[in-house]
PDB file of C-alpha atoms in Angstrom:
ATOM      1  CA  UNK A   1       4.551 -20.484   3.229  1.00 25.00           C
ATOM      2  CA  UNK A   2       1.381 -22.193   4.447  1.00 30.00           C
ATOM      3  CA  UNK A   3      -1.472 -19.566   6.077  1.00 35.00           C
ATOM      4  CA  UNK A   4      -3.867 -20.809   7.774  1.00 42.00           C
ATOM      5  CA  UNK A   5      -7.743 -18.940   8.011  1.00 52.00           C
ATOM      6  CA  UNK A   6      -7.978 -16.067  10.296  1.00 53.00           C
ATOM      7  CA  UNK A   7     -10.825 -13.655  11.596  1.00 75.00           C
ATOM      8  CA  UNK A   8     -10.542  -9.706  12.964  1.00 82.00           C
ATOM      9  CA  UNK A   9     -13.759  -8.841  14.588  1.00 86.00           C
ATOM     10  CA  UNK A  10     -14.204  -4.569  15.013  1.00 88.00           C
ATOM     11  CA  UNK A  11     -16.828  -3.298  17.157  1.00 86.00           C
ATOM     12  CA  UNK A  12     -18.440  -0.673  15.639  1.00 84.00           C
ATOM     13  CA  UNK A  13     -17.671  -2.005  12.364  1.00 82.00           C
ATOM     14  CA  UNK A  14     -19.591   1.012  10.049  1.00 84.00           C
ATOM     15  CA  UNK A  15     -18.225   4.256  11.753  1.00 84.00           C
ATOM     16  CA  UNK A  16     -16.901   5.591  14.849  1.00 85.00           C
ATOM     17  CA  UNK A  17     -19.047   7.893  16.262  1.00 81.00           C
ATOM     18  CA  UNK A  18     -18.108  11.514  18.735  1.00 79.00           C
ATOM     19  CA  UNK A  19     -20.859  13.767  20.169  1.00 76.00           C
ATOM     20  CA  UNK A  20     -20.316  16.643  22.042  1.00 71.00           C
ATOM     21  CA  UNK A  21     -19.260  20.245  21.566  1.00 72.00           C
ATOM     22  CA  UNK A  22     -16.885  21.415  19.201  1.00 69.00           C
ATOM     23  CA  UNK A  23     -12.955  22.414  20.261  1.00 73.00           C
ATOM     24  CA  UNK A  24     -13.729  19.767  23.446  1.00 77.00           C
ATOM     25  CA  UNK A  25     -11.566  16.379  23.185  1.00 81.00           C
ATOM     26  CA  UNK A  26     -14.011  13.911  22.048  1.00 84.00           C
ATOM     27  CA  UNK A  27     -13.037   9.920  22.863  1.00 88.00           C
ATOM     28  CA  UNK A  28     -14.566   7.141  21.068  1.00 89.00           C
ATOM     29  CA  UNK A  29     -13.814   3.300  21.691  1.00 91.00           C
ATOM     30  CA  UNK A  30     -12.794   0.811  18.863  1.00 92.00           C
ATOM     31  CA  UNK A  31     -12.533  -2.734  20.033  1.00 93.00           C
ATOM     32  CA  UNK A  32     -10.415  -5.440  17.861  1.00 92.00           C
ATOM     33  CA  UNK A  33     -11.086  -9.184  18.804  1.00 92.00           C
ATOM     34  CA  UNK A  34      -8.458 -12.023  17.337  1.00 89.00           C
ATOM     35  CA  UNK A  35     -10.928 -14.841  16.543  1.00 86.00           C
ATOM     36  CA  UNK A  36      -8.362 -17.036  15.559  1.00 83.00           C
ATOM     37  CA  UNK A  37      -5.052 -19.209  16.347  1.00 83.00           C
ATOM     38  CA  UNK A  38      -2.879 -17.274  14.981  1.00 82.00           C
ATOM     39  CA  UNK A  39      -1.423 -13.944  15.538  1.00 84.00           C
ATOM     40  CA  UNK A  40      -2.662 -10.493  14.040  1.00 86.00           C
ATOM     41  CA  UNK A  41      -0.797  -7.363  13.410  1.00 86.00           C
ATOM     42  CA  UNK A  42      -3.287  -4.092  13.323  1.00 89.00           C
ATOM     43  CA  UNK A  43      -2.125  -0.527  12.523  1.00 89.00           C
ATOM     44  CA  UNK A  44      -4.940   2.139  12.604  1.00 91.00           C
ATOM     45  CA  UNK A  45      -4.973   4.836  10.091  1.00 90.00           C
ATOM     46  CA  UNK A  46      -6.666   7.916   9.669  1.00 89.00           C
ATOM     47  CA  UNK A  47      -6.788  11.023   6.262  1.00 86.00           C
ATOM     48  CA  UNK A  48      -6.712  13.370   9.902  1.00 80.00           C
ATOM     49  CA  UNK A  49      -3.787  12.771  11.871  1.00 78.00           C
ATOM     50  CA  UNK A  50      -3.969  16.098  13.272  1.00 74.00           C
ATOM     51  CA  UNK A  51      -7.541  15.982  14.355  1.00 80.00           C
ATOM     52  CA  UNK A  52      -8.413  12.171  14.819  1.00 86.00           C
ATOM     53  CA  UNK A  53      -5.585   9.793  17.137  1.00 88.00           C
ATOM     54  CA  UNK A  54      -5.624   6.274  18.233  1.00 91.00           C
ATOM     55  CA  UNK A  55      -3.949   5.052  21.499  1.00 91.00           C
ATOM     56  CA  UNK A  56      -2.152   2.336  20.854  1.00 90.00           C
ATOM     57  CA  UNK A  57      -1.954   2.872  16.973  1.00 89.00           C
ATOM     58  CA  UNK A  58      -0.303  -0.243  16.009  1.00 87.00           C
ATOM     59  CA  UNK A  59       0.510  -3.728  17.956  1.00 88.00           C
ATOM     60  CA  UNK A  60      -0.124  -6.879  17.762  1.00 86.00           C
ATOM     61  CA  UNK A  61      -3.113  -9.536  18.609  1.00 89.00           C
ATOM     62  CA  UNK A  62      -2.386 -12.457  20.238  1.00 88.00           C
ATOM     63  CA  UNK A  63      -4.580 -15.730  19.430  1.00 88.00           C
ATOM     64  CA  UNK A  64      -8.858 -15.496  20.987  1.00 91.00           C
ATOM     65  CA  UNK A  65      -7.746 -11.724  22.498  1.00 92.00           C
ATOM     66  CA  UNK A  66      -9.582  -8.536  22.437  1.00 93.00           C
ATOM     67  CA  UNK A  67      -7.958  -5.032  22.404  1.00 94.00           C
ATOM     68  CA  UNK A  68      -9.981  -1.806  22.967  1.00 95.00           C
ATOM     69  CA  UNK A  69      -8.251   1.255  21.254  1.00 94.00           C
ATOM     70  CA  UNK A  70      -9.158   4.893  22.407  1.00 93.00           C
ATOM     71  CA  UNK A  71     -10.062   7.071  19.735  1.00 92.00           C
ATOM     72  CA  UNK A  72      -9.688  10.926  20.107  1.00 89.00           C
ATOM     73  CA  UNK A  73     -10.393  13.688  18.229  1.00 85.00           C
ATOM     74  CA  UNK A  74     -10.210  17.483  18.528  1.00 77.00           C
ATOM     75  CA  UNK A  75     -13.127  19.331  16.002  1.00 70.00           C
ATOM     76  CA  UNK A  76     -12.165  22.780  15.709  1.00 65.00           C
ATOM     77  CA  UNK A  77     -15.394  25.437  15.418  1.00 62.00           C
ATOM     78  CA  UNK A  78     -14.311  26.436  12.440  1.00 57.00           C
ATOM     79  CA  UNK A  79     -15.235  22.877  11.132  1.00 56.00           C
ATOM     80  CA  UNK A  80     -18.249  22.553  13.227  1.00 53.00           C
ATOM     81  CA  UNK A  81     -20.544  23.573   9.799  1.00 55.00           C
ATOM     82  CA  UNK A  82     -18.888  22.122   7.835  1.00 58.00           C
ATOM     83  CA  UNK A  83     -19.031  17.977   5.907  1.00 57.00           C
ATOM     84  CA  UNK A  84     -16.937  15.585   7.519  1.00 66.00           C
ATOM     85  CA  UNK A  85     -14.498  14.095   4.862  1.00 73.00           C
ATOM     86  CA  UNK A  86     -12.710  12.374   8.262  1.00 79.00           C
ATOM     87  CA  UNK A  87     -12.455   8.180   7.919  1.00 85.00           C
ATOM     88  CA  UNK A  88     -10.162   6.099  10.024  1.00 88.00           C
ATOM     89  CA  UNK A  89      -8.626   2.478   8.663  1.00 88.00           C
ATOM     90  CA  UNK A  90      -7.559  -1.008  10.478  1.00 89.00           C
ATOM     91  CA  UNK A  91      -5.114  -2.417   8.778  1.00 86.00           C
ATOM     92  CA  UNK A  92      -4.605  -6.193   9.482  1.00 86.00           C
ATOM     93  CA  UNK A  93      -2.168  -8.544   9.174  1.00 83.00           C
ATOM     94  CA  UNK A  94      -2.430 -12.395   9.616  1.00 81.00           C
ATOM     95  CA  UNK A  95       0.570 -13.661  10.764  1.00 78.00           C
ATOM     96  CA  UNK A  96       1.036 -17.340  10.295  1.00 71.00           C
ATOM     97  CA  UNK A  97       2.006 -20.204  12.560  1.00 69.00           C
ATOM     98  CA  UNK A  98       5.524 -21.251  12.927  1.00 69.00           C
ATOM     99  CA  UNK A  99       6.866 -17.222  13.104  1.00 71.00           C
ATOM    100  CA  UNK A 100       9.269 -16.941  16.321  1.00 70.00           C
ATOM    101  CA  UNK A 101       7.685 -14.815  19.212  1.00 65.00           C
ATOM    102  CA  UNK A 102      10.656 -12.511  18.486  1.00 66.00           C
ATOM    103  CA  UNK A 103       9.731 -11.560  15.086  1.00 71.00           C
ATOM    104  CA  UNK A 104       6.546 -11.998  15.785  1.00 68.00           C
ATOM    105  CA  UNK A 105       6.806  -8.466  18.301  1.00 71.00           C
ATOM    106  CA  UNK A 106       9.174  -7.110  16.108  1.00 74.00           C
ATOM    107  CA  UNK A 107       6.578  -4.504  14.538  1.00 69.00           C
ATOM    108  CA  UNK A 108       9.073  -3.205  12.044  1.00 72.00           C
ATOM    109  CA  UNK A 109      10.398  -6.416  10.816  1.00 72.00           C
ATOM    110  CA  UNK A 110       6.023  -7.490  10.627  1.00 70.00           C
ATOM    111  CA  UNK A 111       5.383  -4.072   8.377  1.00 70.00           C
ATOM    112  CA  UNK A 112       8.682  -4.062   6.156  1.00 69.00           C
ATOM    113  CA  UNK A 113       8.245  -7.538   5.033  1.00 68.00           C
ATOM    114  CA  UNK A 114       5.840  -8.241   1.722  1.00 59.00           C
ATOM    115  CA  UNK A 115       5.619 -12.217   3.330  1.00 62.00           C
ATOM    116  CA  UNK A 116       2.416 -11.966   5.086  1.00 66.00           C
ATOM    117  CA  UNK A 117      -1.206 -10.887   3.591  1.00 65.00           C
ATOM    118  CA  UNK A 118      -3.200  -7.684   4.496  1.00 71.00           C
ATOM    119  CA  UNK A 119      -6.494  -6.102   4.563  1.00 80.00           C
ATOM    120  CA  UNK A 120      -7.654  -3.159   5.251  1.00 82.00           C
ATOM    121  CA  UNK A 121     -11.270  -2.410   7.044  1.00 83.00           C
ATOM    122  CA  UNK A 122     -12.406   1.135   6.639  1.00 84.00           C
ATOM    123  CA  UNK A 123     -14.808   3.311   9.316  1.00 85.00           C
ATOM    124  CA  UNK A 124     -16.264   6.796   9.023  1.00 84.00           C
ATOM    125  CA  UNK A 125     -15.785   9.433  11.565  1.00 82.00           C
ATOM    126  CA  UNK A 126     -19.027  11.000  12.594  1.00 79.00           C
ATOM    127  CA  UNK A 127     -19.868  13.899  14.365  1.00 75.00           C
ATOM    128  CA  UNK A 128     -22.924  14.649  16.379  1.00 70.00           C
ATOM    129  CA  UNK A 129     -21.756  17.930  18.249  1.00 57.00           C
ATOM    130  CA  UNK A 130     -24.032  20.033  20.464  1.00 54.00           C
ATOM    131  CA  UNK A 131     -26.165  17.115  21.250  1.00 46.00           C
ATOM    132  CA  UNK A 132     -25.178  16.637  24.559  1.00 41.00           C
ATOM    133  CA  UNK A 133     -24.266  18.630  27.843  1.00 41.00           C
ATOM    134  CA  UNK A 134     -21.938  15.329  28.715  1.00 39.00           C
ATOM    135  CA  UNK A 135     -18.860  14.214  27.271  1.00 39.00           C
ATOM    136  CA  UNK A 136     -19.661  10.619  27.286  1.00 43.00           C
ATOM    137  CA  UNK A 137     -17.519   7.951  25.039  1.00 43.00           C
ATOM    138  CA  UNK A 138     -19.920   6.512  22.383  1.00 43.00           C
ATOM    139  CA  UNK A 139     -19.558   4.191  19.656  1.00 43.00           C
ATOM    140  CA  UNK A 140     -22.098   2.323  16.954  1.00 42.00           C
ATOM    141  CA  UNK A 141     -23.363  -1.080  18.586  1.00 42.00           C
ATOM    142  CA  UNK A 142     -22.558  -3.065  15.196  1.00 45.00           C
ATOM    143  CA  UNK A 143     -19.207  -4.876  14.564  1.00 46.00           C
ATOM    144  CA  UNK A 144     -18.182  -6.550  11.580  1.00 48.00           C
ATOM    145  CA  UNK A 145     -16.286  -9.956  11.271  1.00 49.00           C
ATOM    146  CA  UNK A 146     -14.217 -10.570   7.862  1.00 50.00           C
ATOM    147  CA  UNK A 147     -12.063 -13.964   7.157  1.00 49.00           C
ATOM    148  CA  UNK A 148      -8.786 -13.768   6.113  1.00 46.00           C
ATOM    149  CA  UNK A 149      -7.696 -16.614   4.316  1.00 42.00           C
ATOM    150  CA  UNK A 150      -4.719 -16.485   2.836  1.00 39.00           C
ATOM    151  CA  UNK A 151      -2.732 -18.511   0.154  1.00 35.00           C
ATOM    152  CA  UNK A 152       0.734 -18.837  -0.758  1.00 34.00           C
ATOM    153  CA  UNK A 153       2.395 -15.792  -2.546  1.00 35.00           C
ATOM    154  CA  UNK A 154       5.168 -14.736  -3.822  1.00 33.00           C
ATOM    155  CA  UNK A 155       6.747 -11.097  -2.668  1.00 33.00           C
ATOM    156  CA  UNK A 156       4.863  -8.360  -3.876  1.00 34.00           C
ATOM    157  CA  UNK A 157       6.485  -4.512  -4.203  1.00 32.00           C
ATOM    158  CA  UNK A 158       4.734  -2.611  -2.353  1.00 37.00           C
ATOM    159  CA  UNK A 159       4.183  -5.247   0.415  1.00 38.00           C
ATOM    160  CA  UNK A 160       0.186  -5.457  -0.280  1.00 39.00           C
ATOM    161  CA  UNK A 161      -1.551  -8.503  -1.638  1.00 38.00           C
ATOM    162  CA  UNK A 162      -5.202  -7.108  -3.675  1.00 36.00           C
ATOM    163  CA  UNK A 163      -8.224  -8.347  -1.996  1.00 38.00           C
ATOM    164  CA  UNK A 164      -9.074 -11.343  -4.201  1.00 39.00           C
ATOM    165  CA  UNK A 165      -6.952 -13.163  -1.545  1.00 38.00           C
ATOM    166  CA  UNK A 166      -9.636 -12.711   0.899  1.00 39.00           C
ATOM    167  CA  UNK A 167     -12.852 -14.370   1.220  1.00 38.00           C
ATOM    168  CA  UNK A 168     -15.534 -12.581   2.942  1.00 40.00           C
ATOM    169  CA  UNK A 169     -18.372 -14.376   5.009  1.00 36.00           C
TER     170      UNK A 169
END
């Protein structure tokens, strides 16, 4: 199976970033961009499903697309003193050329199969409660940009390739 080179772009790239009060629903804003020809599947991830949620959690990028995903989170006042140990992940998945459309939007058939590379991009959750009267959506201004090249490979177990498949720029 030939893969060609790939590129996820996700604005903020470092963390994802709440203010507000505590036990108010905080939303946040990640944005994924497809900067390639080929098709991406993303799942997001998080050690806090019960306080941290992403609408939609998984789907799939078409080709030179962007997709903003709402991030919402719940910080009880219990928590409010305490260190956030929250982090959310983007998991990607190039999906090469030649892959029917059907397959293609066939999430389950995308995730269960060990045929197609993935990397993961990790982002702290931070807090900045109390520092505003406003509930206003906010988010870091950086964004990073990884390559995903991938090469030919044979089935692995647990469906994950390591990361010396990857080049970085």
């Amino acid at each position: 199976m030939d893969f060609g080179k790939g590129t996820l772009e996700i604005i903020p790239s470092d963390a994802v970033h709440f203010s507000g009060d505590a036990g108010i629903a905080q939303i946040a804003y990640v944005q994924l961009y497809n900067n390639s020809d080929e098709y991406i599947a993303y799942k997001l991830k998080t050690n806090s499903p019960g306080e941290v949620g992403f609408e939609p959690a998984s789907g799939i990028l078409e080709p030179f697309k962007l997709k903003k995903i709402v991030v919402h989170c719940t910080l009880l006042s219990v928590q409010h003193e305490q260190q956030n140990k929250e982090w959310c992940t983007v998991v990607a998945r190039l999906i090469p050329a030649g892959i029917e459309a059907t397959k293609i939007y066939d999430k389950r058939k995308v995730w269960a199969s060990s045929d197609y590379i993935e990397k993961m991009y990790r982002l702290e959750v931070r807090y900045d409660l109390d520092s505003c009267d406003i509930l206003q959506p906010t988010s870091s201004s950086s964004h990073i940009s990884g390559d995903m090249s991938a090469v030919e490979t044979s089935k692995v177990s647990p469906g994950r390739v390591s990361n010396e498949y990857f080049t970085r720029q």
